[in-house]
Coordinates of C-alpha atoms in Angstrom, one line a residue:
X1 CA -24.5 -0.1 -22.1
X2 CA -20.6 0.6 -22.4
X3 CA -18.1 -0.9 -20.7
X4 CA -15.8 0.2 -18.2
X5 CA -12.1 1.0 -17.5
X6 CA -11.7 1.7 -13.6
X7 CA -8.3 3.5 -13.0
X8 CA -7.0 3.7 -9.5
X9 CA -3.7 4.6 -7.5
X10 CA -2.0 4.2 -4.2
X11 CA -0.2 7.0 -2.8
X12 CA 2.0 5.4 -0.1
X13 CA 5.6 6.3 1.1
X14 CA 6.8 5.0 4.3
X15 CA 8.7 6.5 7.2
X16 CA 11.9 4.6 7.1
X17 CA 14.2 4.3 10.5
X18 CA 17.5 5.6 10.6
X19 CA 20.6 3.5 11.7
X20 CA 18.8 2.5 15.4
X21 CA 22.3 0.9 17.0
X22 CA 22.4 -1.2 20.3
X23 CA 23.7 1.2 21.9
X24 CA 21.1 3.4 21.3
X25 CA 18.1 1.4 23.3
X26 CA 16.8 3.3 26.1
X27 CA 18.8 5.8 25.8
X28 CA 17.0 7.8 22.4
X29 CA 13.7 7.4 20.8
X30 CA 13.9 9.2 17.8
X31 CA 13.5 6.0 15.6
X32 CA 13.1 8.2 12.0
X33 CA 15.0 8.8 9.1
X34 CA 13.8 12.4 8.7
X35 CA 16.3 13.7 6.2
X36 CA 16.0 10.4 4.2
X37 CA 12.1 10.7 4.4
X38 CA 12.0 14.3 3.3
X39 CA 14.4 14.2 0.4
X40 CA 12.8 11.1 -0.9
X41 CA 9.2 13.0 -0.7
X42 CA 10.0 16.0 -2.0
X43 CA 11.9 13.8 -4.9
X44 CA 8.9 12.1 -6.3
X45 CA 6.8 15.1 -5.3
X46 CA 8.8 16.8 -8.1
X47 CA 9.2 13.8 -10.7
X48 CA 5.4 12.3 -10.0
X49 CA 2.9 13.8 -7.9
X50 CA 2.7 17.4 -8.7
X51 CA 3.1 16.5 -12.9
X52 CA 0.9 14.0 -12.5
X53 CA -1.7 15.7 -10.4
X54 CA -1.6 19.0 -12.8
X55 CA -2.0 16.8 -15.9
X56 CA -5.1 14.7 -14.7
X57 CA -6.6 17.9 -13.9
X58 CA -6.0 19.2 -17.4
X59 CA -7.5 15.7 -18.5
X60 CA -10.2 15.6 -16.4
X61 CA -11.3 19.5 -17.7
X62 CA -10.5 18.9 -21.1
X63 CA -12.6 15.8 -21.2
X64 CA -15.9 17.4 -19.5
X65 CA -15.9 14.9 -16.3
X66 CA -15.7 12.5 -18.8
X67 CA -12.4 11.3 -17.7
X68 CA -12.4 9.2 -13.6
X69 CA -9.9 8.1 -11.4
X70 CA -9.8 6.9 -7.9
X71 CA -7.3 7.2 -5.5
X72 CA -6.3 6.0 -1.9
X73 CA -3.6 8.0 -0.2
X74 CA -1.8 6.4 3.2
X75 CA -2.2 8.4 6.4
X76 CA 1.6 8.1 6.6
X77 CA 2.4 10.0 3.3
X78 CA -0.6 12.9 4.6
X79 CA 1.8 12.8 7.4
X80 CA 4.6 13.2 5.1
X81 CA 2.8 16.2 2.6
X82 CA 1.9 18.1 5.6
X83 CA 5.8 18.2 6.7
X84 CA 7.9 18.3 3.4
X85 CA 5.2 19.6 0.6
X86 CA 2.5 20.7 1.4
X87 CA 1.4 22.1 -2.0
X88 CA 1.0 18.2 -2.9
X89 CA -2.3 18.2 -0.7
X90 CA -3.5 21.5 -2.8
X91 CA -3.0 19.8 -5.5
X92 CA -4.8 16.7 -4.5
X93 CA -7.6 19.2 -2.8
X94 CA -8.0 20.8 -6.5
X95 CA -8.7 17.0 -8.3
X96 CA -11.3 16.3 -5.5
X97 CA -13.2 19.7 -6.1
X98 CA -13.7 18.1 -9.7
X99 CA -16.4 15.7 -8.9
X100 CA -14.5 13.1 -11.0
X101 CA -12.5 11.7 -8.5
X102 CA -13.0 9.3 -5.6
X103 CA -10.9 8.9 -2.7
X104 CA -10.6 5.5 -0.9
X105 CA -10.4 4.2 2.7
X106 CA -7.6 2.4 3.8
X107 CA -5.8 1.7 6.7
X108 CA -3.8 4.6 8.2
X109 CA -0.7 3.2 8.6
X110 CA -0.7 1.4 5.5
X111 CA 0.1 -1.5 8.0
X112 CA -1.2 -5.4 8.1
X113 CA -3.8 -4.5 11.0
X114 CA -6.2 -6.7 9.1
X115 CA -4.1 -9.9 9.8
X116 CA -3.6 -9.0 13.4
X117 CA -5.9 -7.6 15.1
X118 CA -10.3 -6.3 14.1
X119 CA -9.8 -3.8 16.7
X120 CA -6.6 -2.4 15.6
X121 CA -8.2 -2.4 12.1
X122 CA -11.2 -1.0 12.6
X123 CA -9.1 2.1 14.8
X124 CA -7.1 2.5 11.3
X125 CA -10.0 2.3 9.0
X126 CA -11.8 5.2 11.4
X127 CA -8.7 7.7 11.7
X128 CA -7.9 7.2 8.0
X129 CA -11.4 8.1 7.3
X130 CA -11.1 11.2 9.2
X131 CA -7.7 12.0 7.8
X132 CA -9.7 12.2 4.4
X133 CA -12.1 13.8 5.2
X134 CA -10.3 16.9 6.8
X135 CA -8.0 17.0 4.2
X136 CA -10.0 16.9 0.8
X137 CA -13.7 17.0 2.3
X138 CA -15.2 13.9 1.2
X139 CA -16.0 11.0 3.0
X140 CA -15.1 7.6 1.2
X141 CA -17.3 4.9 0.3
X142 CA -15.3 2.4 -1.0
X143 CA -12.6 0.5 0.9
X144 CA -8.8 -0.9 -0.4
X145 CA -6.8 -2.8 1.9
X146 CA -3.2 -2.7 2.2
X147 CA -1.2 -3.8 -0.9
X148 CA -4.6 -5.4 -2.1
X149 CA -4.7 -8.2 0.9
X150 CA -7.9 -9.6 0.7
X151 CA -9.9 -13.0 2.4
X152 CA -13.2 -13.5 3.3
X153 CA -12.7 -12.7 6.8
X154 CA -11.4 -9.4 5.9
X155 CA -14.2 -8.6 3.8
X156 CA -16.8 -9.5 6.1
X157 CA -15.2 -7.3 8.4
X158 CA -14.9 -3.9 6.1
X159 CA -18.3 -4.5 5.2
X160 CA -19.6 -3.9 9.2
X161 CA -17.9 -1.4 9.0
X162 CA -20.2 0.4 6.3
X163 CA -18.1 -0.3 3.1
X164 CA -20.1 -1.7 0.1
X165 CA -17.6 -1.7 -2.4
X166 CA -13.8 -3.2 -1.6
X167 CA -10.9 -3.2 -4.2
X168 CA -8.6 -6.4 -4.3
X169 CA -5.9 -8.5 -6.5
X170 CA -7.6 -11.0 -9.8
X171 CA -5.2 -13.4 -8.2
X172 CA -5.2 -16.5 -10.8
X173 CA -4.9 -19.4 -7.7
X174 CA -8.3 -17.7 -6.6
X175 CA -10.1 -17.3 -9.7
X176 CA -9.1 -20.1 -11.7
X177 CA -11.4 -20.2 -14.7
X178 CA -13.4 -17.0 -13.9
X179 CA -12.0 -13.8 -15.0
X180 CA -11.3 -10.5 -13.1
X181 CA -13.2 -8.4 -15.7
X182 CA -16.6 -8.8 -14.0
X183 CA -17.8 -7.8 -10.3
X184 CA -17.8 -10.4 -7.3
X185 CA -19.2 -10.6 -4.3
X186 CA -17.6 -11.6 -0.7
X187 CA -18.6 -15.0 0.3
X188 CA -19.0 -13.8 3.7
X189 CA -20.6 -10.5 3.3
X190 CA -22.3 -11.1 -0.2
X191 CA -23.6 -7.4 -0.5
X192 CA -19.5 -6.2 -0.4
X193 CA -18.9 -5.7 -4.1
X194 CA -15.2 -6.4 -5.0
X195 CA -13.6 -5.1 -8.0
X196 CA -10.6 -7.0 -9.1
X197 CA -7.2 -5.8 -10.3
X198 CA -6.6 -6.8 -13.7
X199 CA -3.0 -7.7 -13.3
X200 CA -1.5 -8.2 -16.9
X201 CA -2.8 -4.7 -18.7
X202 CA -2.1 -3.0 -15.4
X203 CA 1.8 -4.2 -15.2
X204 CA 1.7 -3.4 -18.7
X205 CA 2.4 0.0 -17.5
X206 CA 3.5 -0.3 -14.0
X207 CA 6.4 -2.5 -15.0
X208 CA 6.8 -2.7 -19.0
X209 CA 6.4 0.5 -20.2
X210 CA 9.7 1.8 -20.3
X211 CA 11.0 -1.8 -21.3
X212 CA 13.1 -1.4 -24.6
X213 CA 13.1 -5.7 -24.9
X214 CA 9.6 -5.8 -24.3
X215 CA 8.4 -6.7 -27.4
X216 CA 5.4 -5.1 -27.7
X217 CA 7.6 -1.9 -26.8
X218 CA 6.9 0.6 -27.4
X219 CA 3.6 0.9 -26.0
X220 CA 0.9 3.3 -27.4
X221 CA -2.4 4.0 -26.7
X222 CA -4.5 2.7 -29.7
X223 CA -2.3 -0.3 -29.0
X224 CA -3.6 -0.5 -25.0
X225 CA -6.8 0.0 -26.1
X226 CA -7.0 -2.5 -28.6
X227 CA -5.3 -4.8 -25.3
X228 CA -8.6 -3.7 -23.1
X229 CA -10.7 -4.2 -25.8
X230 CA -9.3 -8.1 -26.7
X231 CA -9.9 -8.7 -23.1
X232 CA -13.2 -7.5 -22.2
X233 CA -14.3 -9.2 -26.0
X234 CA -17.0 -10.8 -23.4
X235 CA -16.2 -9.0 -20.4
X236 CA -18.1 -6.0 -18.7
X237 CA -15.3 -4.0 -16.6
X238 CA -11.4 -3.7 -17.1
X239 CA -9.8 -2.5 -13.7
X240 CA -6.3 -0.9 -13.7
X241 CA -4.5 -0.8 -10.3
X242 CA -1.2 0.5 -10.0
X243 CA 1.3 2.8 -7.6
X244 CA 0.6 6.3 -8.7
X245 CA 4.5 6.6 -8.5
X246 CA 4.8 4.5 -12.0
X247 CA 4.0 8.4 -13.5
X248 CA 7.8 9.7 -13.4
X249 CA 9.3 7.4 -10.3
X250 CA 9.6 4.0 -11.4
X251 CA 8.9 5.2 -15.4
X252 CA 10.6 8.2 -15.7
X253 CA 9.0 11.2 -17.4
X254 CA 11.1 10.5 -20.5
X255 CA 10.2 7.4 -21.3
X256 CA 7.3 9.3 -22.9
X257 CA 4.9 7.5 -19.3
X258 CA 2.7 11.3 -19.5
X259 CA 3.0 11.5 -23.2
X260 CA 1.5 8.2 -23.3
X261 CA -1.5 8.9 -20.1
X262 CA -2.1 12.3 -21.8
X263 CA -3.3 11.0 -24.9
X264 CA -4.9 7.7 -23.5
X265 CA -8.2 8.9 -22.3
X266 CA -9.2 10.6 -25.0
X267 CA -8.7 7.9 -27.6
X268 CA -10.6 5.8 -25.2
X269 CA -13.3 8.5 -25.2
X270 CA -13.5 8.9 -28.8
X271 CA -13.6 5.1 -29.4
X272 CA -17.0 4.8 -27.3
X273 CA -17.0 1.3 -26.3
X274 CA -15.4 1.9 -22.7
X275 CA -16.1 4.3 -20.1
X276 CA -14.4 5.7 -17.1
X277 CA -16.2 4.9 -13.8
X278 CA -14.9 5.6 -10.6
X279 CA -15.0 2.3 -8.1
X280 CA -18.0 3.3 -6.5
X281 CA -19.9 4.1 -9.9
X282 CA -19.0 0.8 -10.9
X283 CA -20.3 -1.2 -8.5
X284 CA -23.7 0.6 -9.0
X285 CA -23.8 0.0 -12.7
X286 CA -22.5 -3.1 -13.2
X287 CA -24.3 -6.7 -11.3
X288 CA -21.8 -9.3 -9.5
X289 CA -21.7 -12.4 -11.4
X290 CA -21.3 -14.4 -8.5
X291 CA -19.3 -15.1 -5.4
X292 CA -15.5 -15.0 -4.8
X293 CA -14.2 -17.6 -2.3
X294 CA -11.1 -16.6 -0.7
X295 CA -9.9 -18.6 2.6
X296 CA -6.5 -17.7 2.7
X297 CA -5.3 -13.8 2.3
X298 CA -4.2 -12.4 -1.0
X299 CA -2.4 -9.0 -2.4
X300 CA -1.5 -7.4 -5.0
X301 CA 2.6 -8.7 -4.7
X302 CA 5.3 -11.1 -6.0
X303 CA 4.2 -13.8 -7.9
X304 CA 2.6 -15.7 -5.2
X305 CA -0.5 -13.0 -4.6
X306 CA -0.5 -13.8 -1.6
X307 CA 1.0 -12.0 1.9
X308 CA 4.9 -14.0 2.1
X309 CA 6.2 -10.4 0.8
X310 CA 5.9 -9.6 4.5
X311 CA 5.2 -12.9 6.9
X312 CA 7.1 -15.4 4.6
X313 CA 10.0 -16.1 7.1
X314 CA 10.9 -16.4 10.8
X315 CA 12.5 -13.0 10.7
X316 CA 9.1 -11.6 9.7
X317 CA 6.7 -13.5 12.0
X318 CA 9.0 -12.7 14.9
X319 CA 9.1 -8.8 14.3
X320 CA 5.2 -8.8 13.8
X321 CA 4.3 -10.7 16.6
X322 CA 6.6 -8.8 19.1
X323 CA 5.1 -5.6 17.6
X324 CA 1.0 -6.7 18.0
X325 CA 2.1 -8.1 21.6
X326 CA 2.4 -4.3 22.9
X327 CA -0.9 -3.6 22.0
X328 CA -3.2 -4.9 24.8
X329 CA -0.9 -2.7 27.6
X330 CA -0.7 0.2 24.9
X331 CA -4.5 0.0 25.2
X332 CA -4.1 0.8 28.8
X333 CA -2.2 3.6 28.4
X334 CA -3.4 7.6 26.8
X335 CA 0.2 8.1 25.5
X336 CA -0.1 10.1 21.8
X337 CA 3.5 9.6 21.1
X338 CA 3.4 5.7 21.6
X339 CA 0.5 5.2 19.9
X340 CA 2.0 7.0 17.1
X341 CA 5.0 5.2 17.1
X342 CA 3.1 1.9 17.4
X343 CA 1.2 3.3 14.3
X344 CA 4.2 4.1 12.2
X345 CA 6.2 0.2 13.3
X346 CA 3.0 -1.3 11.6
X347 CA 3.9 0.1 7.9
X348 CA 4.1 -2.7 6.2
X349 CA 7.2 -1.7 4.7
X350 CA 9.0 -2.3 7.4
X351 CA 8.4 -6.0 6.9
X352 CA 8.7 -6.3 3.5
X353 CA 12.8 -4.9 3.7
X354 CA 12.7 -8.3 6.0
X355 CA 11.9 -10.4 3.1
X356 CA 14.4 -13.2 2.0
X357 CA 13.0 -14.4 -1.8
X358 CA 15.9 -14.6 -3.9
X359 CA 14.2 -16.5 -6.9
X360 CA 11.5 -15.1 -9.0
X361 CA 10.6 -11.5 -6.9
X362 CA 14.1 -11.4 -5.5
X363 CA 15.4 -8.4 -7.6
X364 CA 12.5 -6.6 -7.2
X365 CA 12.6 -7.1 -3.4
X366 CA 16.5 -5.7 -3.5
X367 CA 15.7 -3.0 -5.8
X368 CA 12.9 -1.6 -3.2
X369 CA 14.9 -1.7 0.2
X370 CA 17.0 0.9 1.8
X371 CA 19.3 -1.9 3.8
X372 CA 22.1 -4.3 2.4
X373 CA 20.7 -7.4 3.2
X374 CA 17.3 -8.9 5.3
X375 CA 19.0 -9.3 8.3
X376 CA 20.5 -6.2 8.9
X377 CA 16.6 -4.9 8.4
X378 CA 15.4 -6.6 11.2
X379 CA 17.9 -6.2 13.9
X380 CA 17.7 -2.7 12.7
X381 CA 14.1 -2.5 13.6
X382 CA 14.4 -4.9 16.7
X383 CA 16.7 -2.4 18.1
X384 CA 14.3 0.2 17.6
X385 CA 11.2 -1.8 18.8
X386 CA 13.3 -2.9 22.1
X387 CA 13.6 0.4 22.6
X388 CA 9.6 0.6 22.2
X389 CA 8.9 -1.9 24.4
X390 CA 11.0 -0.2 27.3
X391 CA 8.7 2.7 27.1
X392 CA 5.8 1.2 26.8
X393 CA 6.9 -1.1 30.4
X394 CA 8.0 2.3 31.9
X395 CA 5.0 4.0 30.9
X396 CA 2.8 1.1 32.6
X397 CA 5.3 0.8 35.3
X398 CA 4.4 4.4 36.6
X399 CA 0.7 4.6 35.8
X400 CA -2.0 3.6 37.8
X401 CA -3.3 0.4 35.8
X402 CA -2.4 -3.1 36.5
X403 CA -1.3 -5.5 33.6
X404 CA -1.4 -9.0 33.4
X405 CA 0.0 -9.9 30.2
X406 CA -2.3 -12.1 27.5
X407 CA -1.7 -15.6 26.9
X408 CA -3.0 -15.4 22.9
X409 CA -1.1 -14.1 20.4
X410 CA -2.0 -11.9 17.8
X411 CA -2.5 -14.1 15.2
X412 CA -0.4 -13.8 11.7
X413 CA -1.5 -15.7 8.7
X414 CA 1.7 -18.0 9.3
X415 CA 3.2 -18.3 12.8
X416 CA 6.9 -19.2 12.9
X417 CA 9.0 -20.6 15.9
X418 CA 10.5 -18.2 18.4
X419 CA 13.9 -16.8 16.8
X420 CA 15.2 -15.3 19.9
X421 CA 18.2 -17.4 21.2
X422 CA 19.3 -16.7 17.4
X423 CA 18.3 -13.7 16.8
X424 CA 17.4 -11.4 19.7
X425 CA 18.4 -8.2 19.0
X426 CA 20.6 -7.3 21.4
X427 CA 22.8 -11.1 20.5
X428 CA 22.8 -9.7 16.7
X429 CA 23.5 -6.7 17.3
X430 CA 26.9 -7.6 18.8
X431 CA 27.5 -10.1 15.7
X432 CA 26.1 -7.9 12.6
X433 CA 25.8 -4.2 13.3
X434 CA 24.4 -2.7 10.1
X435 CA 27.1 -0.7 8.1
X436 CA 26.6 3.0 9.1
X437 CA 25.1 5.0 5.9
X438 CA 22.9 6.7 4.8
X439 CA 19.9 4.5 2.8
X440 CA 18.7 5.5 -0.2
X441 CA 15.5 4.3 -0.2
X442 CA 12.2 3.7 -2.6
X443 CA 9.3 3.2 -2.2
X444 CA 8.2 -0.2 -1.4
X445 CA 7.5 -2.4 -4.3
X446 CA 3.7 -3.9 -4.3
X447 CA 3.5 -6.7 -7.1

């Protein structure tokens, strides 16, 4: 039996807030950057999605079917496609007609529901199902959580909700001895599959391609191969997992990224040793070797694997909790534009411009954010979610339901102290109003 090379990409760009003042709250609720968002979208639509898209096709014909990939596309970019390009969904609808590949289930938002909330989860989980299914006619089978994040609680729950296959990091704290190159099971829900991201070969080209003092630059494919091939010596699957915005964003087009993804597949192909599979196909052919324990959650970013890109600090914590308190009287309420904004506060993005690192992801953290510092990105989203909160209050204030507020919290993986006498929005925003221009943002960075 040959081995196999799973290949999968997130599609994922946020909708970033424009400057949200003080002065602002309660008086406007238009909390988006809408020329920001569409010139960045149409950007990479031009640099990555539509080359990329058109040459995977060509692959994927040229190479009989032979050739698989998998991808999982956020609710919030659909959003986004639907506004600024819609020719990017044609062009998506056009790879799914091929049979050879599989789209994935995610949440919506591309928010952190599973750390706050089951039902909030599950709500994501169903609409983003739906979303894919209108959009590209299939319904998908396998599940990837946001940025990766991963525990056994969170497995057990995508598995009741029908998933038996589930995508996550090969996080080296987790594994220890054991290597990512085989399929697990969830210690909880031990007939979920997981697949795990093997994180060296896929940084290889995520991060090092373009790297001129690498020095195994410059990076070939009968070099990759013979990479996969030294690593799966006694392995049975190698599992690539990567933005799809490497293709032309982060590694632009002429640091030779297609020439090198155009030629890759069919010098695998030719070699015979690997196989593509889809995620799906490869949790039918291959047999878990055994269960992976996971108490705490993982992902996919910074060195830690773990989820301090976006509740590592007091800033963070305090943001996300005020955020998940709104949603018991939001349940209350049939309000389509609250729920959508609700929805859209939860990108995780929004948390990870809050992150303070400054040691071994700092750079990368910096290099990924549309604001000048941290702090300036949370009392630039506390503005806008004071704002939120008024409406939601006025909204309950005039219906007809009564609301007695919860004593339990929505529960983060770290809880924090209360930052409010130091930094309640409306107290920072007197101190450190946020300079007043126009960010230039990217899209979030995930390892």
């Amino acid at each position: 039996m040959k081995k196999s090379i799973c290949l999968y990409f997130q599609v994922h760009q946020p909708n970033r807030l424009r400057l949200y003042r003080f002065f602002d709250i309660g008086k406007d609720s238009h909390y988006y950057d809408d020329f920001a968002n569409r010139t960045i979208l149409r950007r990479v639509a031009q640099k990555c999605y539509l080359p990329m898209n058109a040459l995977l096709l060509e692959l994927i014909e040229a190479n009989k079917g032979a050739f698989k990939v998998a991808f999982s596309i956020s609710g919030s970019v659909l959003e986004q496609f639907d506004r600024y390009a819609p020719e990017v969904i044609e062009s998506f609808r056009k790879l799914a007609q091929t049979g050879s590949v599989e789209f994935l289930s995610e949440t919506y938002y591309h928010s952190l529901a599973s750390l706050a909330s089951p039902i909030e989860f599950k709500n994501q989980v169903l609409k983003h199902k739906a979303a894919i299914e209108h959009y590209f006619g299939v319904t998908p089978k396998a599940f990837r959580n946001t940025e990766l994040i991963y525990s056994d609680a969170i497995g057990e729950m995508v598995y009741d909700m029908g998933f038996k296959t589930m995508l996550t990091e090969g996080a080296r704290h987790v594994l220890g001895w054991k290597s990512p190159n085989f399929i697990y099971t969830c210690a909880q829900a031990p007939s979920l599959k997981l697949l795990l991201k093997n994180s060296s070969l896929s940084d290889d080209i995520a991060f090092r391609f373009s790297d001129r003092g690498w020095s195994d630059w410059p990076l070939t494919g009968e070099k990759y191969l013979s990479w996969i091939k030294a690593a799966a010596q006694n392995d049975e699957i190698v599992n690539l997992f990567m933005d799809y915005e490497t293709f032309g964003e982060h590694q632009k087009a002429a640091s030779g990224i297609f020439d090198f993804m155009r030629a890759l597949p069919e010098i695998v192909i030719k070699d015979g040793e690997f196989e593509f599979v889809t995620p799906t196909q490869a949790a039918k052919k291959h047999r878990p070797v055994g269960d992976l324990d996971v108490m705490d959650p993982i992902s996919w970013a910074d060195e830690e694997r773990d989820v301090t890109a976006w509740l590592g600090n007091e800033l963070q914590n305090d943001a996300f909790n005020k955020l998940n308190d709104q949603a018991e009287k939001l349940a209350l309420l049939n309000d389509e534009a609250l729920w959508s904004d609700f929805g859209h506060l939860q990108e995780s993005d929004h948390f990870y411009y809050m992150c303070t690192k400054f040691f071994s992801d700092g750079a990368v953290h910096k290099y990924f954010n549309p604001y000048d510092t941290p702090y300036e990105a949370f009392i630039n989203y506390m503005n806008v979610l004071s704002d939120f909160i008024l409406r939601v209050d006025d909204a309950i204030s005039v219906s007809d339901v009564n609301f007695a507020p919860a004593k339990v919290k929505a529960p983060a993986k770290k809880t924090a102290k209360k930052t409010a006498k130091k930094a309640a929005p409306k107290a920072a925003a007197k101190k450190a109003e946020p300079k007043a221009k126009k960010p230039a943002a990217k899209k979030t960075a995930k390892k």
